[in-house]
C-alpha atoms as a printed R data frame, in Angstrom:
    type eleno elety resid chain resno       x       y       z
1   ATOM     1    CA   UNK     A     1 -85.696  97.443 -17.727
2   ATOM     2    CA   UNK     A     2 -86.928  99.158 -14.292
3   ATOM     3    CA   UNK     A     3 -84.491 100.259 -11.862
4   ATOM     4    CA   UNK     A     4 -85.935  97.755  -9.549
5   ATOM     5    CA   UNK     A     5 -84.880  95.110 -12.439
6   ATOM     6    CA   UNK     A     6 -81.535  96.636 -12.645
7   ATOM     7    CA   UNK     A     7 -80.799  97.322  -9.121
8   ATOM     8    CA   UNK     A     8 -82.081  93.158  -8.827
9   ATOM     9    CA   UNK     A     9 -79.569  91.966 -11.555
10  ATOM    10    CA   UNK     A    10 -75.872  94.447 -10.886
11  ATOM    11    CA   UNK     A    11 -76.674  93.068  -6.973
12  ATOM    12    CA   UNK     A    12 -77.158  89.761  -8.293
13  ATOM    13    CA   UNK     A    13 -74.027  89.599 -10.172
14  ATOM    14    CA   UNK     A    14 -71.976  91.468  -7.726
15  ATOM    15    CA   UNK     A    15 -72.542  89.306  -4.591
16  ATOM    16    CA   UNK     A    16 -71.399  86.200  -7.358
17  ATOM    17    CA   UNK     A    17 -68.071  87.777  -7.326
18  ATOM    18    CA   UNK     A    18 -65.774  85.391  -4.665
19  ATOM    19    CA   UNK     A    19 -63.624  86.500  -2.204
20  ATOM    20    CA   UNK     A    20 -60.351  86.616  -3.856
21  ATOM    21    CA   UNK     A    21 -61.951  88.598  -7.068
22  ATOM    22    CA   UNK     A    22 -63.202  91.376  -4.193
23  ATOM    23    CA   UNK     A    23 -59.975  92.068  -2.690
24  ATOM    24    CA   UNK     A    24 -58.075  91.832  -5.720
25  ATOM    25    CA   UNK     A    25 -60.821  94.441  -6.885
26  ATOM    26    CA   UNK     A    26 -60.247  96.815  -3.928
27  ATOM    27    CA   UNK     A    27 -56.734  97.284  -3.923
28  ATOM    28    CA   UNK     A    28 -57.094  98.257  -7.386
29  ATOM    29    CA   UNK     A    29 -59.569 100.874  -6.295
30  ATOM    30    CA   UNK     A    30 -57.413 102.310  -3.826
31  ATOM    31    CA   UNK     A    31 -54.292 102.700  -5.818
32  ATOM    32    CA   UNK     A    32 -56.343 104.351  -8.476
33  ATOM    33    CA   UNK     A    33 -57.734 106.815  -6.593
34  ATOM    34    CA   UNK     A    34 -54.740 107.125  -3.936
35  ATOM    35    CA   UNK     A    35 -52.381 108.246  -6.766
36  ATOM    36    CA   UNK     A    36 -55.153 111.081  -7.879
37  ATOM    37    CA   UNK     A    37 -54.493 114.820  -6.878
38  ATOM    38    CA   UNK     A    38 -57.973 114.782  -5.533
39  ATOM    39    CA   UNK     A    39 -56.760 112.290  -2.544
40  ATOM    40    CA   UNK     A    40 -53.603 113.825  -2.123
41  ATOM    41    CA   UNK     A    41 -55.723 117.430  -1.427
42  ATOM    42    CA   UNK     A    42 -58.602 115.699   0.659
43  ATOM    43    CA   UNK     A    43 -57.948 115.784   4.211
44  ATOM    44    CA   UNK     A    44 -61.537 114.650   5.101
45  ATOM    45    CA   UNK     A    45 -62.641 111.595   3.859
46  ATOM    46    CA   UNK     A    46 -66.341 110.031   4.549
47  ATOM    47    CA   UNK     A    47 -66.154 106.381   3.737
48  ATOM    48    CA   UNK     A    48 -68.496 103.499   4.227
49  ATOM    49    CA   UNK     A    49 -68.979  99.847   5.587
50  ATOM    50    CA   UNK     A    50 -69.450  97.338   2.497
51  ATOM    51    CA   UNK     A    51 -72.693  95.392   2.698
52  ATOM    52    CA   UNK     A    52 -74.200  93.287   0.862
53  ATOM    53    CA   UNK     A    53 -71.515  92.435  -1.844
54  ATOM    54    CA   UNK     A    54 -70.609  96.213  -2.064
55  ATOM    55    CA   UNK     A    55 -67.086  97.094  -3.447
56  ATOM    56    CA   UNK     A    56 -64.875  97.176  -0.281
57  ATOM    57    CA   UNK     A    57 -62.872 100.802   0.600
58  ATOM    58    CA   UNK     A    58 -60.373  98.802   3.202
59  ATOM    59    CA   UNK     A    59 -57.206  99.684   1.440
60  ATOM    60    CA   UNK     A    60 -58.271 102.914   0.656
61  ATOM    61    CA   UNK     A    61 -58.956 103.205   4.550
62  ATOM    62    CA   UNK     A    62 -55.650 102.170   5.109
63  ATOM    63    CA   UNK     A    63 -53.805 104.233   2.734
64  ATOM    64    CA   UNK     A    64 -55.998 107.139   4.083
65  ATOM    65    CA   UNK     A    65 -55.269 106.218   7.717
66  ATOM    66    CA   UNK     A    66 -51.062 105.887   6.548
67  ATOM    67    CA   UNK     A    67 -51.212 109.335   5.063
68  ATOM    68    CA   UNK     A    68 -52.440 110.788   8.281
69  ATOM    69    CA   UNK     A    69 -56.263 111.809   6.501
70  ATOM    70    CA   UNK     A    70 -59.044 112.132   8.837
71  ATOM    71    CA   UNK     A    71 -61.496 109.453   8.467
72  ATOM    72    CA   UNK     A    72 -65.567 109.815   8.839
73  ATOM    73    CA   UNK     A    73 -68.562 107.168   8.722
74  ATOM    74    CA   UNK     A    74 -72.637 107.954   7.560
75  ATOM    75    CA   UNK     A    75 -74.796 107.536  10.539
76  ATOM    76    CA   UNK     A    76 -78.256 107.832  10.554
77  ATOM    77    CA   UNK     A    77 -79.887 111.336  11.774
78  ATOM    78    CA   UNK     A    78 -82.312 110.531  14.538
79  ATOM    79    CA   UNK     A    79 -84.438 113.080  13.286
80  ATOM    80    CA   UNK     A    80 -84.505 112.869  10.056
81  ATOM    81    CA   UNK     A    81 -85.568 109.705   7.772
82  ATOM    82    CA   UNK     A    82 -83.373 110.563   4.844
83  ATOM    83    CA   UNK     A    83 -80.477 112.472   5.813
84  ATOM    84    CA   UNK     A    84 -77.043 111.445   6.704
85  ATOM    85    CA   UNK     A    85 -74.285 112.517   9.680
86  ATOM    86    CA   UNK     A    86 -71.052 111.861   9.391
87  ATOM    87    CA   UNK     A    87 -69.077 111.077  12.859
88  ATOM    88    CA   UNK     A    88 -65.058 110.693  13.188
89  ATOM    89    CA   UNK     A    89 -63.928 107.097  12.530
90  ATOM    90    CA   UNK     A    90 -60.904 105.784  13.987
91  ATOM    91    CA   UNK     A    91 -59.548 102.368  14.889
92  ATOM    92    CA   UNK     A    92 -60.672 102.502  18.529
93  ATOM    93    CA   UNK     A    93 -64.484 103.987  18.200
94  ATOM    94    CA   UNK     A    94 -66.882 101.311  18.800
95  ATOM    95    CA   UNK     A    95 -69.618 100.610  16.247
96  ATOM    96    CA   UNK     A    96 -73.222  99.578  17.036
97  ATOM    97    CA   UNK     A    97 -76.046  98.609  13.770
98  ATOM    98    CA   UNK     A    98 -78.222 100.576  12.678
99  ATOM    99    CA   UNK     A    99 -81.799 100.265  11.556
100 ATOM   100    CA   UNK     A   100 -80.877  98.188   8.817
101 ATOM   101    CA   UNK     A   101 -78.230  96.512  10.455
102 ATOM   102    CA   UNK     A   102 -75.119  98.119   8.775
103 ATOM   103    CA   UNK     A   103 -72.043  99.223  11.870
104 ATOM   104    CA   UNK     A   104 -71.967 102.875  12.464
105 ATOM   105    CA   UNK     A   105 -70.322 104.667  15.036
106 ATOM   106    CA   UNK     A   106 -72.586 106.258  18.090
107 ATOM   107    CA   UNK     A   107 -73.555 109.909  17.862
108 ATOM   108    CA   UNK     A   108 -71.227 112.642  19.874
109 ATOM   109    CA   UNK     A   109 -72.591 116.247  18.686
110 ATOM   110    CA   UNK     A   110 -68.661 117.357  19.164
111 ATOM   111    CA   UNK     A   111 -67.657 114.129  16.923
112 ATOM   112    CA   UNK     A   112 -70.252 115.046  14.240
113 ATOM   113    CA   UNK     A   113 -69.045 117.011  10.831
114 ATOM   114    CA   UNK     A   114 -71.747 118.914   8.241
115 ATOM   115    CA   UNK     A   115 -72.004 117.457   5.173
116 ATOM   116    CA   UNK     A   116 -70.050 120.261   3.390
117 ATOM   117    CA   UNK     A   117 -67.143 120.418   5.307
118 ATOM   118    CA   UNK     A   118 -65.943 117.184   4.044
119 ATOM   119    CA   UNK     A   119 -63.556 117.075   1.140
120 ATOM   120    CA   UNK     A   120 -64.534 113.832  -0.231
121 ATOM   121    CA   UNK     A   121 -67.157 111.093   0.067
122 ATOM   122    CA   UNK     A   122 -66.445 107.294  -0.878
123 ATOM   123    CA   UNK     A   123 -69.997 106.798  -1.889
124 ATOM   124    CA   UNK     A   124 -71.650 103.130  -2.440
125 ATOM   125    CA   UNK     A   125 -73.699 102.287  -5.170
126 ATOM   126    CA   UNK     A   126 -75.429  99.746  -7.451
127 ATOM   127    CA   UNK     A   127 -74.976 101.132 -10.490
128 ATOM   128    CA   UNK     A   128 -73.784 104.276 -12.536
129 ATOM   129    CA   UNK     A   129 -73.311 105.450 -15.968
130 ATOM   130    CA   UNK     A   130 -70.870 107.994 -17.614
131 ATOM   131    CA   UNK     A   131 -72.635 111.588 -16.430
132 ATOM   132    CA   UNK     A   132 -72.170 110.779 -12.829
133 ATOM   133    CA   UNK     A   133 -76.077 109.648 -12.360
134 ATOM   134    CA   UNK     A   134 -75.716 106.889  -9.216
135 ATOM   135    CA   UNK     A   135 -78.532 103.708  -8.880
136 ATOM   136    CA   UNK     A   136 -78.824 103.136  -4.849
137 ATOM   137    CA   UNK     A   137 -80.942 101.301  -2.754
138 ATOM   138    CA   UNK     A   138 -83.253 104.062  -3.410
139 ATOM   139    CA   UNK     A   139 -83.060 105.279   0.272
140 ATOM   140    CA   UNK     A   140 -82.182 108.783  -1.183
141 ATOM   141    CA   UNK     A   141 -80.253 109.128   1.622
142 ATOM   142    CA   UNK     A   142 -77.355 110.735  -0.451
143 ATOM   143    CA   UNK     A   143 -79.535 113.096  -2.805
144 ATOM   144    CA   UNK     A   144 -81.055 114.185   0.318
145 ATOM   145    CA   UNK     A   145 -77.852 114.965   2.278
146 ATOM   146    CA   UNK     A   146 -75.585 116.501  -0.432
147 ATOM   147    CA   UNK     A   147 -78.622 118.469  -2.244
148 ATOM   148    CA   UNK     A   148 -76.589 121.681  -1.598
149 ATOM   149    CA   UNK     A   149 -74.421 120.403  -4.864
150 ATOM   150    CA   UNK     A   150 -77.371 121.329  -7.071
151 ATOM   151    CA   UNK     A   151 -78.645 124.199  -4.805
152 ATOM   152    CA   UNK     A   152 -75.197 126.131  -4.883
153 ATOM   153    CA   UNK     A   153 -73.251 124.997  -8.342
154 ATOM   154    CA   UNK     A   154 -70.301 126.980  -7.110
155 ATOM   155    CA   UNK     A   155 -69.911 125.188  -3.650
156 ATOM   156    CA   UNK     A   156 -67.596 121.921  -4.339
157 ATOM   157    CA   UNK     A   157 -67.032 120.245  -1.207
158 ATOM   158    CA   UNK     A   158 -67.336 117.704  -0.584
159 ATOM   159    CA   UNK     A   159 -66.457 115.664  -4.124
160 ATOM   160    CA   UNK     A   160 -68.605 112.957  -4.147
161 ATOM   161    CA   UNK     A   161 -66.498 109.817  -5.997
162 ATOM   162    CA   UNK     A   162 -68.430 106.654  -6.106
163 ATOM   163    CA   UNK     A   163 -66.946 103.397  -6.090
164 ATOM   164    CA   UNK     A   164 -68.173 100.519  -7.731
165 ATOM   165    CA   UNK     A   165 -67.130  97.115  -9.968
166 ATOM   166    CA   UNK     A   166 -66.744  98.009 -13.591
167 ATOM   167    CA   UNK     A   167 -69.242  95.968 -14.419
168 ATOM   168    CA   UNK     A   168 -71.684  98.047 -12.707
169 ATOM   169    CA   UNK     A   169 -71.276 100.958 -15.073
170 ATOM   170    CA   UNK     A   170 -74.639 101.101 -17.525
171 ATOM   171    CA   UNK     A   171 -75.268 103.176 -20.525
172 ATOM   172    CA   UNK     A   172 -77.580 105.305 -19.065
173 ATOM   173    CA   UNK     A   173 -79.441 105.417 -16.133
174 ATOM   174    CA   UNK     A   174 -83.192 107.747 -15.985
175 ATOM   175    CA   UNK     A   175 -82.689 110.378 -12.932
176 ATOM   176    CA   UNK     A   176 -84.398 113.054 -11.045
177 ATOM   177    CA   UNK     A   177 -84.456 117.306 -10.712
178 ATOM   178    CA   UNK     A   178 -83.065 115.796  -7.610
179 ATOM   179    CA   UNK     A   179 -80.952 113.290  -8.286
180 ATOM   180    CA   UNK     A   180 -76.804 114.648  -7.196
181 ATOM   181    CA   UNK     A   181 -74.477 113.430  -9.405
182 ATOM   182    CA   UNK     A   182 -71.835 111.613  -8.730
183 ATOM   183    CA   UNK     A   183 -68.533 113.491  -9.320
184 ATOM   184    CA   UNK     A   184 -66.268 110.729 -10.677
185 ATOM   185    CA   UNK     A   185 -65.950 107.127 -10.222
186 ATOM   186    CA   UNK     A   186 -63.809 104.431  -9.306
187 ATOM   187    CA   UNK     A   187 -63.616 101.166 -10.512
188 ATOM   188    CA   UNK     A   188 -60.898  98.165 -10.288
189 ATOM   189    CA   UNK     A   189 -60.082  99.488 -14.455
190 ATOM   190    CA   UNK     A   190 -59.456 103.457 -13.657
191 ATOM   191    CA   UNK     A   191 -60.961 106.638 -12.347
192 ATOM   192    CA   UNK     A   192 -63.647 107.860 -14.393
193 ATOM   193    CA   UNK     A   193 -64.323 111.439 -14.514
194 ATOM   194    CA   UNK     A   194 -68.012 112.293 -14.382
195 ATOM   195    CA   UNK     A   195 -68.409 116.349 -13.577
196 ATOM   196    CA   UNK     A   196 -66.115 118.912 -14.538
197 ATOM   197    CA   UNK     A   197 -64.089 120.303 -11.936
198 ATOM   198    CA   UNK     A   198 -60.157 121.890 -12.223
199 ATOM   199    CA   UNK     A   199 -59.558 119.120  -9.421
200 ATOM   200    CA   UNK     A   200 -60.673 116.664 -11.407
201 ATOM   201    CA   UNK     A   201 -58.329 117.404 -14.272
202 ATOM   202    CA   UNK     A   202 -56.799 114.022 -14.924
203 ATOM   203    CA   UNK     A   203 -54.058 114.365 -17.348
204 ATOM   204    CA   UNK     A   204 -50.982 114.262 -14.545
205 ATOM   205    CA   UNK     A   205 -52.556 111.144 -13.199
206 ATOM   206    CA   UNK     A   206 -50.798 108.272 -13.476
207 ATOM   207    CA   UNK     A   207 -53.665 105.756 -12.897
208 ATOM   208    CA   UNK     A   208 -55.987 104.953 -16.590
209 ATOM   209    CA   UNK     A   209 -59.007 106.257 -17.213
210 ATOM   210    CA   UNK     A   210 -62.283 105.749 -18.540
């Protein structure tokens, strides 16, 4: 199977999920990963806007937004075709589409944070398998903005966690020199560990994982 096939078929299947399945879903999510050390140690977050049947970060927002975390959204660089800002998100800041007609917040230089000052990023995806390799859109815009993870193995912020259905996990997906894995990823079943890290150590967590 291609990854066009694949990307076709985990879309497929997640926008068949209803309602009540996706928010049941999320606030599984969010309590796995809210009861993780690497949440409790994160004090900026990047999140995203779901699209297009994408598993929905709300109540992790909201738990983020309760325990006082600073909160950031992707936007578009103007200048750049692949890479990503990330601007402060709060309740107030007004959010216009972008090019492809997802919300993001508008551009304010002293509102903007690099890449690698984040502590984590709530990363969407299509698919994923065990080692942490991540099936987008195939945009790139991640690899592109978070290449420093490969450059510089001892740099590691910010922890890139993906978060996705269960059912989106594969065997194995084909990747790139590239390609950034994905740290570790959540799912409505557990936190799955996919790069080894000390902060990633998962034994004192209480949430399951896979």
């Amino acid at each position: 199977m291609t990854r066009a096939d694949l990307r076709r078929q985990l879309r497929a299947r997640r926008l068949a999920l209803s309602p009540a399945e996706r928010s049941r879903h999320a606030r599984a999510m969010a309590r796995h990963l809210i009861h993780h050390p690497l949440f409790s140690a994160a004090r900026r977050i990047a999140v995203y806007l779901p699209d297009r049947g994408e598993a929905d970060p709300g109540p992790l927002v909201r738990a983020a937004r309760a325990a006082g975390k600073d909160l950031y959204l992707p936007v578009l660089a103007p200048l750049h075709p692949r890479l990503l800002w990330f601007v402060a998100w709060e309740p107030h800041t007004p959010l216009i589409p972008n090019r492809f007609g997802i919300p993001e917040p508008p551009i304010h230089r002293r509102r903007c944070l690099p890449a690698r000052h984040l502590d984590m990023v709530i990363t969407p995806l299509v698919g994923f398998d065990h080692q942490g390799n991540r099936l987008g859109m195939g945009g790139g815009f991640y690899d592109t903005t978070f290449r420093h993870l490969n450059r510089h193995r001892h740099w590691r912020r910010p922890h890139l966690v993906g978060m996705a259905y269960a059912f989106q996990e594969v065997t194995a997906l084909p990747h790139e020199p590239w390609d950034v894995p994905l740290h570790a990823v959540v799912t409505e079943q557990g936190l799955i560990t996919c790069r080894p890290h000390p902060e990633l150590n998962t034994k004192d967590c209480p949430c399951p994982t896979g």
